[in-house]
Each structure stands twice: as structure tokens, then as C-alpha cells.
Amino acid sequence: MSQIEAQFRVVRDGFTLDVALSLPGEGISALFGPSGSGKTSCLRAIAGLEQLPGRLQVGDEIWQDDSRGLFVPPHRRAIGYVFQEASLFPHLSVRQNLDYGRRRLAAGVPRGDLEETAELLGIRPLLDRTPHSLSGGERQRAAIARALLCAPRLLLMDEPLAALDLKRKQEILPYLERLHQELAIPLIYVSHAPDEVARLADHLVLLNQGSVVASGPLTETLARLDLPPAFADDVGVVWTTRLAGHADDGLSQLTVPGGELWVAERREPLGTPLRCRIHARDVSLSLTRAADSSILNLLPATVEALAPADTPGHVLVRLALGPTPLLARITARSAHQLALAPGMALWAQIKAVALL
Ligand SMILES: Nc1ncnc2c1ncn2[C@@H]1O[C@H](COP(=O)(O)OP(=O)(O)OP(=O)(O)O)[C@@H](O)[C@H]1O
């Protein structure tokens, strides 16, 4: 499917939402931002649950165009919507809940396979249970399966993990990753949890106070130096690496275009894609390759740009390892002593790699 193009503008009770979104027609796009930045408002407007002034095109279908007085009502939009709390019918079994939306599809719309979808979300053994006998995570997986079975052209999820405790979140994330690999339709995922976004998203939209402050592929967007303080807390990059090999001393090697990393042993088959997050605070710089350092991950890099960091006395340095961006946060004094400037070749020392 081609792109999703959405423009909405509304002023209400002192809050202005003014967004133009251009999202890819596949993969997971995350709408990320602090509380009250307008994420849910955007999602509800895309679903048509709220009619905000604007225009919306999903692939080749126009769902809203105010200039032509066009507004497709929510029940006519082929959308699967997953809310924070799973809204299953309590008096129906999981199977009946899953079947509910499917049976209401118009004639001619291909029906998804219930058993297959249940398998994808690991809820096959639960099909004959009622929602109240399920854990929060299981309920949410059933809600996702139900949304998928409505033959959507677009899947929307509004903080689907926010109501779950850490253990349940960890339990459901692998299913979302699996969904990510299998899904042929785009998913717009609202979250204010950086870890979820880092783990799942392909495309990232950063919202702040009702406006889009950045939008683009995840890796490039996270490596921008000009993000407002609301996003500066956890600044760093996410790399999609591939498992390239194992050493006999308990380490595994990951590769990204332009670089490689050693991490504690991973047991997945070689070639498996693995995402990892590298915080800018865990990257230091040296002009020569330190031979006397205990840090294993020393990578040749080129300085691309520098900008003041959110913490006083620090700067953010954007580096390139071939085509792959990396951020380092170092003191302004060190940057001065090393005379850092764009184009300079140096060594990035990566102190910690978080595998997602
Ligand atoms: N129906 C409404 N009428 C008036 N104001 C609203 C309405 N819905 C949302 N708002 C306001 O719009 C702003 C954005 O809200 P929204 O729920 O879209 O933000 P959000 O980024 O999803 O926040 P959170 O992460 O807390 O869910 C908030 O100031 C909210 O109070």
C-alpha cells in the first residue's frame, strides 16, 4: 500500500493540534511524545472516532477531505483499533469475541483465518475461555487478534501495553515483533515508552505540544541533534544489526553497515536481525585506537556534526560509521581538547550495548 497522508488542525481549550503526517504504507510507525502532545488525538482522527478539521488519505482511499465535504464514518474505514485496555465482550468466549468483527464484514471482504491468527498471537489454547479468566497480557493479545480479523487495511494501537505490568509487557512484546514480521498492512503505534518504540518501530514521528517535531526512519530520526529537551533524556541510536558469528570465549558478533559489535553470547541462528540501543552517554571518543582499554567495541568513525547537549557543559557529537549514525555525549571541554570538527576521523568507544 502506498503512503498514509494526514493533515489535521484544531484549536481547543488552549491546545492547538497542527500536524501533517506522511507515513509509510508498511511496517510500524510510532507516534511518540510526552503526555498531552496529541498522539491519541491524531490516532482517533485517523480512525474517524473524532472529526478534526483536515484531510486523510490511506493508500488510494480518501477517508476525509474537508474541501470536498468528504468524511468516511469510522465503521466504513477498514481499521483495526487496539486500545490501552482490551475491550472484549465479557459474556462471549475468546473465540466468539474474535469471530464478532469477522462476521460483520461486508460480503466479498476476505475473512482472516481465526485459528491462524490465534496461533500468531499464542492464544489458541485460550479460545474457549472467557475474557475475565485471562491475564491482562492474554486479553490484550486477544484484542489484537480480534482487530486483525476485521480485515483492516490499517492497524492502530494506542499504548497497548500501558496498562500492563513489566512482566506482562515483556510477555507480549515478542508477539508484537512477530506481528511486525508477518503483517502486510501498516501499523500506527502510539506510545510514550522509548523502549517499546526502539524495539518495534521502523518509522518515528515525534510529537510535542500538538506539533510534529521530527519524522522519518527510526535510526536517522533518533540520531538527530536538534530534538527538543522533551526527547533528550535518553538520547542515543537504535541499530538493526545481524548476528554474524560466535567466538569461543562467550561473545557473539553483530554487524551493521560500517561497523561491528561484540556482545554477550546470543543463541539465535546466524543472520538473525537483532536491534540494539546505544545511548550517547555510553559512547566516548579518542583520536587513536586505544590498545590499553578494556572496552571491546572500538569503532572507526567520522565526525558529522556537533551540537550542545541538554546537560550543561556537554555536547552531542553525531558520528558516521559508513552509512550508520552514532551519537556520543561528551563534555564540551573534551570536544575542545580533541579539536573535534566535522570530517574528522577518530575512534568511538562503546561502553554498553542494550540488546532490545
Ligand atoms: N475532546 C477533547 N476536547 C478538548 N480537549 C481535548 C480533547 N481530547 C484531548 N484534548 C486535549 O488535547 C491535548 C492532547 O491530548 P491527547 O490525548 O491527544 O495527548 P496524548 O499525547 O495522547 O497524551 P497521553 O500520552 O497523556 O495520552 C490534551 O491537552 C488534551 O487535554
GROMACS .gro file of C-alpha atoms and ligand atoms in nm:
model
  387
    1MET     CA    1   0.000   0.000   0.000
    2SER     CA    2   0.124   0.350  -0.069
    3GLN     CA    3   0.161   0.618   0.194
    4ILE     CA    4  -0.070   0.745   0.462
    5GLU     CA    5  -0.108   1.122   0.438
    6ALA     CA    6  -0.288   1.302   0.719
    7GLN     CA    7  -0.331   1.670   0.799
    8PHE     CA    8  -0.531   1.787   1.098
    9ARG     CA    9  -0.559   2.124   1.261
   10VAL     CA   10  -0.777   2.212   1.558
   11VAL     CA   11  -0.765   2.462   1.843
   12ARG     CA   12  -0.945   2.355   2.160
   13ASP     CA   13  -0.925   2.482   2.517
   14GLY     CA   14  -0.586   2.645   2.460
   15PHE     CA   15  -0.437   2.334   2.291
   16THR     CA   16  -0.350   2.354   1.924
   17LEU     CA   17  -0.305   2.036   1.725
   18ASP     CA   18  -0.149   2.113   1.391
   19VAL     CA   19   0.004   1.810   1.222
   20ALA     CA   20   0.095   1.688   0.877
   21LEU     CA   21   0.186   1.321   0.884
   22SER     CA   22   0.334   1.128   0.596
   23LEU     CA   23   0.374   0.766   0.696
   24PRO     CA   24   0.495   0.465   0.500
   25GLY     CA   25   0.238   0.217   0.376
   26GLU     CA   26   0.409  -0.073   0.554
   27GLY     CA   27   0.584  -0.152   0.881
   28ILE     CA   28   0.532   0.010   1.219
   29SER     CA   29   0.514   0.388   1.253
   30ALA     CA   30   0.537   0.507   1.612
   31LEU     CA   31   0.375   0.829   1.730
   32PHE     CA   32   0.591   0.917   2.026
   33GLY     CA   33   0.581   1.214   2.258
   34PRO     CA   34   0.514   1.331   2.612
   35SER     CA   35   0.172   1.319   2.774
   36GLY     CA   36  -0.065   1.569   2.615
   37SER     CA   37   0.139   1.607   2.295
   38GLY     CA   38  -0.155   1.499   2.078
   39LYS     CA   39  -0.079   1.133   1.998
   40THR     CA   40  -0.421   0.994   2.084
   41SER     CA   41  -0.595   1.286   1.914
   42CYS     CA   42  -0.411   1.202   1.589
   43LEU     CA   43  -0.498   0.833   1.617
   44ARG     CA   44  -0.865   0.898   1.690
   45ALA     CA   45  -0.884   1.140   1.398
   46ILE     CA   46  -0.730   0.878   1.167
   47ALA     CA   47  -0.988   0.625   1.288
   48GLY     CA   48  -1.263   0.883   1.236
   49LEU     CA   49  -1.367   0.848   1.603
   50GLU     CA   50  -1.314   1.222   1.629
   51GLN     CA   51  -1.379   1.454   1.337
   52LEU     CA   52  -1.098   1.707   1.339
   53PRO     CA   53  -1.070   1.956   1.053
   54GLY     CA   54  -0.832   1.818   0.791
   55ARG     CA   55  -0.763   1.564   0.522
   56LEU     CA   56  -0.672   1.196   0.533
   57GLN     CA   57  -0.564   0.961   0.260
   58VAL     CA   58  -0.482   0.598   0.326
   59GLY     CA   59  -0.325   0.436   0.021
   60ASP     CA   60  -0.552   0.520  -0.268
   61GLU     CA   61  -0.858   0.583  -0.048
   62ILE     CA   62  -0.952   0.928   0.074
   63TRP     CA   63  -1.120   0.900   0.414
   64GLN     CA   64  -1.154   1.270   0.484
   65ASP     CA   65  -1.134   1.578   0.266
   66ASP     CA   66  -1.296   1.886   0.415
   67SER     CA   67  -1.254   2.081   0.091
   68ARG     CA   68  -1.500   1.836  -0.068
   69GLY     CA   69  -1.715   1.780   0.240
   70LEU     CA   70  -1.598   1.417   0.249
   71PHE     CA   71  -1.585   1.223   0.575
   72VAL     CA   72  -1.597   0.844   0.575
   73PRO     CA   73  -1.756   0.738   0.906
   74PRO     CA   74  -1.546   0.516   1.134
   75HIS     CA   75  -1.744   0.196   1.068
   76ARG     CA   76  -1.675   0.232   0.694
   77ARG     CA   77  -1.298   0.261   0.744
   78ALA     CA   78  -1.116  -0.072   0.728
   79ILE     CA   79  -0.931  -0.020   1.054
   80GLY     CA   80  -0.830  -0.242   1.344
   81TYR     CA   81  -0.808  -0.039   1.665
   82VAL     CA   82  -0.644  -0.166   1.983
   83PHE     CA   83  -0.696   0.044   2.294
   84GLN     CA   84  -0.495   0.064   2.613
   85GLU     CA   85  -0.743  -0.167   2.787
   86ALA     CA   86  -0.866  -0.465   2.589
   87SER     CA   87  -1.237  -0.408   2.528
   88LEU     CA   88  -1.358  -0.765   2.484
   89PHE     CA   89  -1.722  -0.863   2.539
   90PRO     CA   90  -1.724  -1.023   2.884
   91HIS     CA   91  -2.014  -1.261   2.812
   92LEU     CA   92  -1.853  -1.408   2.499
   93SER     CA   93  -1.570  -1.660   2.479
   94VAL     CA   94  -1.241  -1.554   2.326
   95ARG     CA   95  -1.337  -1.740   2.007
   96GLN     CA   96  -1.673  -1.560   1.990
   97ASN     CA   97  -1.501  -1.228   2.053
   98LEU     CA   98  -1.259  -1.298   1.770
   99ASP     CA   99  -1.541  -1.402   1.542
  100TYR     CA  100  -1.755  -1.099   1.623
  101GLY     CA  101  -1.586  -0.844   1.397
  102ARG     CA  102  -1.521  -1.102   1.128
  103ARG     CA  103  -1.887  -1.191   1.095
  104ARG     CA  104  -1.981  -0.826   1.049
  105LEU     CA  105  -1.756  -0.784   0.746
  106ALA     CA  106  -1.930  -0.693   0.424
  107ALA     CA  107  -1.986  -0.973   0.172
  108GLY     CA  108  -1.686  -1.019  -0.053
  109VAL     CA  109  -1.428  -0.899   0.201
  110PRO     CA  110  -1.183  -1.186   0.251
  111ARG     CA  111  -1.204  -1.320   0.605
  112GLY     CA  112  -0.886  -1.379   0.800
  113ASP     CA  113  -0.825  -1.728   0.937
  114LEU     CA  114  -0.924  -1.737   1.304
  115GLU     CA  115  -0.707  -2.034   1.401
  116GLU     CA  116  -0.406  -1.893   1.218
  117THR     CA  117  -0.443  -1.552   1.380
  118ALA     CA  118  -0.490  -1.711   1.722
  119GLU     CA  119  -0.172  -1.909   1.660
  120LEU     CA  120   0.020  -1.595   1.562
  121LEU     CA  121  -0.071  -1.435   1.895
  122GLY     CA  122  -0.031  -1.750   2.101
  123ILE     CA  123  -0.393  -1.761   2.219
  124ARG     CA  124  -0.510  -2.087   2.061
  125PRO     CA  125  -0.529  -2.267   2.398
  126LEU     CA  126  -0.743  -1.979   2.530
  127LEU     CA  127  -1.013  -1.974   2.263
  128ASP     CA  128  -1.282  -2.132   2.477
  129ARG     CA  129  -1.215  -1.924   2.786
  130THR     CA  130  -1.400  -1.603   2.879
  131PRO     CA  131  -1.212  -1.271   2.899
  132HIS     CA  132  -1.234  -1.243   3.279
  133SER     CA  133  -1.031  -1.565   3.318
  134LEU     CA  134  -0.739  -1.423   3.115
  135SER     CA  135  -0.440  -1.224   3.231
  136GLY     CA  136  -0.410  -0.863   3.114
  137GLY     CA  137  -0.148  -0.964   2.856
  138GLU     CA  138  -0.361  -1.250   2.723
  139ARG     CA  139  -0.664  -1.022   2.698
  140GLN     CA  140  -0.461  -0.771   2.504
  141ARG     CA  141  -0.335  -1.041   2.266
  142ALA     CA  142  -0.696  -1.147   2.211
  143ALA     CA  143  -0.789  -0.783   2.139
  144ILE     CA  144  -0.507  -0.761   1.884
  145ALA     CA  145  -0.623  -1.086   1.720
  146ARG     CA  146  -0.978  -0.951   1.702
  147ALA     CA  147  -0.856  -0.629   1.540
  148LEU     CA  148  -0.659  -0.830   1.281
  149LEU     CA  149  -0.960  -1.045   1.196
  150CYS     CA  150  -1.164  -0.741   1.089
  151ALA     CA  151  -0.960  -0.744   0.762
  152PRO     CA  152  -0.813  -0.400   0.829
  153ARG     CA  153  -0.613  -0.200   0.577
  154LEU     CA  154  -0.458  -0.017   0.867
  155LEU     CA  155  -0.396  -0.119   1.227
  156LEU     CA  156  -0.397   0.142   1.504
  157MET     CA  157  -0.273   0.077   1.857
  158ASP     CA  158  -0.299   0.331   2.136
  159GLU     CA  159  -0.049   0.246   2.412
  160PRO     CA  160  -0.149  -0.121   2.402
  161LEU     CA  161   0.099  -0.212   2.676
  162ALA     CA  162   0.048   0.085   2.907
  163ALA     CA  163  -0.198  -0.090   3.137
  164LEU     CA  164   0.026  -0.395   3.181
  165ASP     CA  165   0.298  -0.454   3.438
  166LEU     CA  166   0.657  -0.507   3.328
  167LYS     CA  167   0.631  -0.886   3.325
  168ARG     CA  168   0.320  -0.882   3.103
  169LYS     CA  169   0.481  -0.625   2.876
  170GLN     CA  170   0.785  -0.849   2.828
  171GLU     CA  171   0.550  -1.137   2.756
  172ILE     CA  172   0.356  -0.953   2.484
  173LEU     CA  173   0.643  -0.774   2.308
  174PRO     CA  174   0.767  -1.087   2.126
  175TYR     CA  175   0.416  -1.131   1.981
  176LEU     CA  176   0.419  -0.772   1.857
  177GLU     CA  177   0.758  -0.838   1.698
  178ARG     CA  178   0.619  -1.149   1.532
  179LEU     CA  179   0.323  -0.948   1.410
  180HIS     CA  180   0.567  -0.696   1.273
  181GLN     CA  181   0.731  -0.962   1.057
  182GLU     CA  182   0.405  -1.115   0.936
  183LEU     CA  183   0.189  -0.808   0.892
  184ALA     CA  184   0.118  -0.698   0.537
  185ILE     CA  185  -0.060  -0.378   0.648
  186PRO     CA  186   0.080  -0.068   0.818
  187LEU     CA  187   0.053  -0.027   1.194
  188ILE     CA  188   0.046   0.310   1.368
  189TYR     CA  189   0.157   0.262   1.726
  190VAL     CA  190   0.113   0.532   1.992
  191SER     CA  191   0.349   0.515   2.286
  192HIS     CA  192   0.539   0.725   2.530
  193ALA     CA  193   0.773   0.438   2.624
  194PRO     CA  194   1.112   0.479   2.449
  195ASP     CA  195   1.197   0.110   2.485
  196GLU     CA  196   0.883  -0.004   2.304
  197VAL     CA  197   0.943   0.241   2.024
  198ALA     CA  198   1.310   0.142   1.993
  199ARG     CA  199   1.215  -0.221   1.979
  200LEU     CA  200   0.921  -0.208   1.740
  201ALA     CA  201   0.918   0.100   1.518
  202ASP     CA  202   1.052   0.139   1.165
  203HIS     CA  203   0.936   0.496   1.129
  204LEU     CA  204   0.919   0.751   1.407
  205VAL     CA  205   0.708   1.063   1.447
  206LEU     CA  206   0.796   1.281   1.745
  207LEU     CA  207   0.509   1.496   1.867
  208ASN     CA  208   0.541   1.782   2.109
  209GLN     CA  209   0.268   2.026   2.213
  210GLY     CA  210   0.047   1.937   1.920
  211SER     CA  211   0.317   1.964   1.652
  212VAL     CA  212   0.542   1.721   1.467
  213VAL     CA  213   0.899   1.799   1.571
  214ALA     CA  214   1.062   1.521   1.369
  215SER     CA  215   0.953   1.240   1.140
  216GLY     CA  216   1.148   0.980   0.948
  217PRO     CA  217   1.306   0.634   0.959
  218LEU     CA  218   1.376   0.534   1.321
  219THR     CA  219   1.757   0.522   1.308
  220GLU     CA  220   1.800   0.857   1.136
  221THR     CA  221   1.536   1.034   1.341
  222LEU     CA  222   1.684   0.924   1.673
  223ALA     CA  223   2.027   1.041   1.558
  224ARG     CA  224   1.914   1.399   1.501
  225LEU     CA  225   2.088   1.665   1.705
  226ASP     CA  226   1.806   1.916   1.703
  227LEU     CA  227   1.541   1.740   1.911
  228PRO     CA  228   1.374   1.945   2.185
  229PRO     CA  229   1.453   1.876   2.555
  230ALA     CA  230   1.140   1.659   2.591
  231PHE     CA  231   1.325   1.393   2.386
  232ALA     CA  232   1.679   1.447   2.513
  233ASP     CA  233   1.664   1.231   2.825
  234ASP     CA  234   1.757   0.900   2.672
  235VAL     CA  235   1.931   1.026   2.364
  236GLY     CA  236   2.103   0.758   2.158
  237VAL     CA  237   2.067   0.547   1.847
  238VAL     CA  238   1.896   0.220   1.762
  239TRP     CA  239   2.076  -0.009   1.521
  240THR     CA  240   1.931  -0.306   1.343
  241THR     CA  241   2.221  -0.548   1.341
  242ARG     CA  242   2.266  -0.905   1.222
  243LEU     CA  243   2.412  -1.187   1.422
  244ALA     CA  244   2.736  -1.259   1.238
  245GLY     CA  245   2.931  -1.507   1.446
  246HIS     CA  246   3.032  -1.653   1.779
  247ALA     CA  247   3.370  -1.655   1.945
  248ASP     CA  248   3.470  -1.940   2.177
  249ASP     CA  249   3.510  -1.704   2.473
  250GLY     CA  250   3.137  -1.647   2.521
  251LEU     CA  251   3.087  -1.348   2.292
  252SER     CA  252   2.882  -1.300   1.977
  253GLN     CA  253   2.946  -1.063   1.693
  254LEU     CA  254   2.683  -0.832   1.542
  255THR     CA  255   2.728  -0.637   1.223
  256VAL     CA  256   2.575  -0.315   1.095
  257PRO     CA  257   2.672  -0.144   0.771
  258GLY     CA  258   3.004   0.021   0.855
  259GLY     CA  259   3.068  -0.146   1.187
  260GLU     CA  260   3.055  -0.446   1.416
  261LEU     CA  261   2.993  -0.506   1.783
  262TRP     CA  262   3.080  -0.775   2.035
  263VAL     CA  263   2.809  -0.862   2.284
  264ALA     CA  264   2.743  -1.138   2.537
  265GLU     CA  265   2.663  -1.465   2.360
  266ARG     CA  266   2.333  -1.485   2.169
  267ARG     CA  267   2.185  -1.819   2.078
  268GLU     CA  268   1.977  -1.721   1.774
  269PRO     CA  269   2.081  -1.858   1.432
  270LEU     CA  270   2.345  -1.662   1.242
  271GLY     CA  271   2.190  -1.392   1.027
  272THR     CA  272   1.909  -1.318   1.274
  273PRO     CA  273   1.834  -0.944   1.285
  274LEU     CA  274   1.878  -0.803   1.635
  275ARG     CA  275   1.804  -0.449   1.740
  276CYS     CA  276   2.025  -0.275   1.988
  277ARG     CA  277   2.025   0.062   2.150
  278ILE     CA  278   2.338   0.262   2.219
  279HIS     CA  279   2.298   0.559   2.450
  280ALA     CA  280   2.503   0.867   2.364
  281ARG     CA  281   2.626   0.876   2.725
  282ASP     CA  282   2.787   0.532   2.672
  283VAL     CA  283   3.000   0.645   2.379
  284SER     CA  284   3.335   0.817   2.428
  285LEU     CA  285   3.585   0.929   2.167
  286SER     CA  286   3.960   0.903   2.114
  287LEU     CA  287   4.185   1.016   1.833
  288THR     CA  288   4.382   0.692   1.827
  289ARG     CA  289   4.278   0.333   1.869
  290ALA     CA  290   4.337   0.271   2.237
  291ALA     CA  291   4.536  -0.050   2.271
  292ASP     CA  292   4.521  -0.041   2.650
  293SER     CA  293   4.145  -0.015   2.700
  294SER     CA  294   3.915  -0.280   2.841
  295ILE     CA  295   3.641  -0.157   2.609
  296LEU     CA  296   3.595  -0.414   2.333
  297ASN     CA  297   3.387  -0.212   2.097
  298LEU     CA  298   3.621   0.040   1.936
  299LEU     CA  299   3.490   0.152   1.601
  300PRO     CA  300   3.639   0.387   1.343
  301ALA     CA  301   3.403   0.678   1.281
  302THR     CA  302   3.384   1.020   1.124
  303VAL     CA  303   3.252   1.330   1.297
  304GLU     CA  304   2.950   1.469   1.113
  305ALA     CA  305   2.826   1.747   1.341
  306LEU     CA  306   2.828   1.881   1.696
  307ALA     CA  307   2.553   2.045   1.899
  308PRO     CA  308   2.504   2.148   2.263
  309ALA     CA  309   2.361   1.863   2.473
  310ASP     CA  310   2.076   1.900   2.721
  311THR     CA  311   2.315   1.866   3.016
  312PRO     CA  312   2.524   2.175   3.095
  313GLY     CA  313   2.888   2.155   2.984
  314HIS     CA  314   2.822   1.871   2.739
  315VAL     CA  315   2.798   1.840   2.364
  316LEU     CA  316   2.638   1.580   2.140
  317VAL     CA  317   2.854   1.454   1.858
  318ARG     CA  318   2.694   1.291   1.557
  319LEU     CA  319   2.924   1.033   1.404
  320ALA     CA  320   2.903   0.815   1.096
  321LEU     CA  321   3.024   0.458   1.070
  322GLY     CA  322   2.988   0.427   0.697
  323PRO     CA  323   2.615   0.483   0.648
  324THR     CA  324   2.524   0.411   1.013
  325PRO     CA  325   2.481   0.705   1.251
  326LEU     CA  326   2.603   0.705   1.613
  327LEU     CA  327   2.573   0.972   1.885
  328ALA     CA  328   2.826   1.045   2.158
  329ARG     CA  329   2.770   1.275   2.453
  330ILE     CA  330   3.097   1.414   2.585
  331THR     CA  331   3.198   1.723   2.778
  332ALA     CA  332   3.244   2.045   2.587
  333ARG     CA  333   3.593   2.056   2.736
  334SER     CA  334   3.685   1.719   2.578
  335ALA     CA  335   3.541   1.830   2.245
  336HIS     CA  336   3.761   2.139   2.265
  337GLN     CA  337   4.072   1.944   2.370
  338LEU     CA  338   4.026   1.698   2.085
  339ALA     CA  339   3.951   1.991   1.849
  340LEU     CA  340   3.653   1.799   1.713
  341ALA     CA  341   3.524   1.922   1.379
  342PRO     CA  342   3.309   1.778   1.103
  343GLY     CA  343   3.502   1.542   0.878
  344MET     CA  344   3.749   1.433   1.145
  345ALA     CA  345   3.828   1.062   1.166
  346LEU     CA  346   3.850   0.912   1.515
  347TRP     CA  347   3.757   0.610   1.727
  348ALA     CA  348   3.427   0.564   1.905
  349GLN     CA  349   3.446   0.358   2.223
  350ILE     CA  350   3.113   0.197   2.303
  351LYS     CA  351   3.088   0.116   2.672
  352ALA     CA  352   2.747  -0.052   2.672
  353VAL     CA  353   2.510  -0.202   2.415
  354ALA     CA  354   2.150  -0.271   2.516
  355LEU     CA  355   2.002  -0.554   2.311
  356LEU     CA  356   1.630  -0.499   2.270
  357LIG     N1  357  -1.221   1.602   2.324
  357LIG     C1  358  -1.134   1.693   2.369
  357LIG     N2  359  -1.172   1.819   2.398
  357LIG     C2  360  -1.085   1.910   2.441
  357LIG     N3  361  -0.953   1.884   2.460
  357LIG     C3  362  -0.910   1.760   2.435
  357LIG     C4  363  -0.996   1.657   2.388
  357LIG     N4  364  -0.924   1.545   2.372
  357LIG     C5  365  -0.795   1.575   2.407
  357LIG     N5  366  -0.788   1.704   2.444
  357LIG     C6  367  -0.666   1.775   2.485
  357LIG     O1  368  -0.576   1.769   2.374
  357LIG     C7  369  -0.443   1.756   2.423
  357LIG     C8  370  -0.376   1.633   2.359
  357LIG     O2  371  -0.437   1.518   2.412
  357LIG     P1  372  -0.401   1.372   2.360
  357LIG     O3  373  -0.482   1.276   2.441
  357LIG     O4  374  -0.413   1.367   2.213
  357LIG     O5  375  -0.247   1.363   2.401
  357LIG     P2  376  -0.154   1.235   2.416
  357LIG     O6  377  -0.023   1.273   2.359
  357LIG     O7  378  -0.220   1.115   2.359
  357LIG     O8  379  -0.143   1.222   2.572
  357LIG     P3  380  -0.129   1.092   2.669
  357LIG     O9  381   0.006   1.033   2.641
  357LIG    O10  382  -0.139   1.150   2.805
  357LIG    O11  383  -0.242   1.000   2.634
  357LIG     C9  384  -0.451   1.750   2.574
  357LIG    O12  385  -0.424   1.878   2.624
  357LIG    C10  386  -0.594   1.709   2.600
  357LIG    O13  387  -0.638   1.761   2.723
   0.00000   0.00000   0.00000
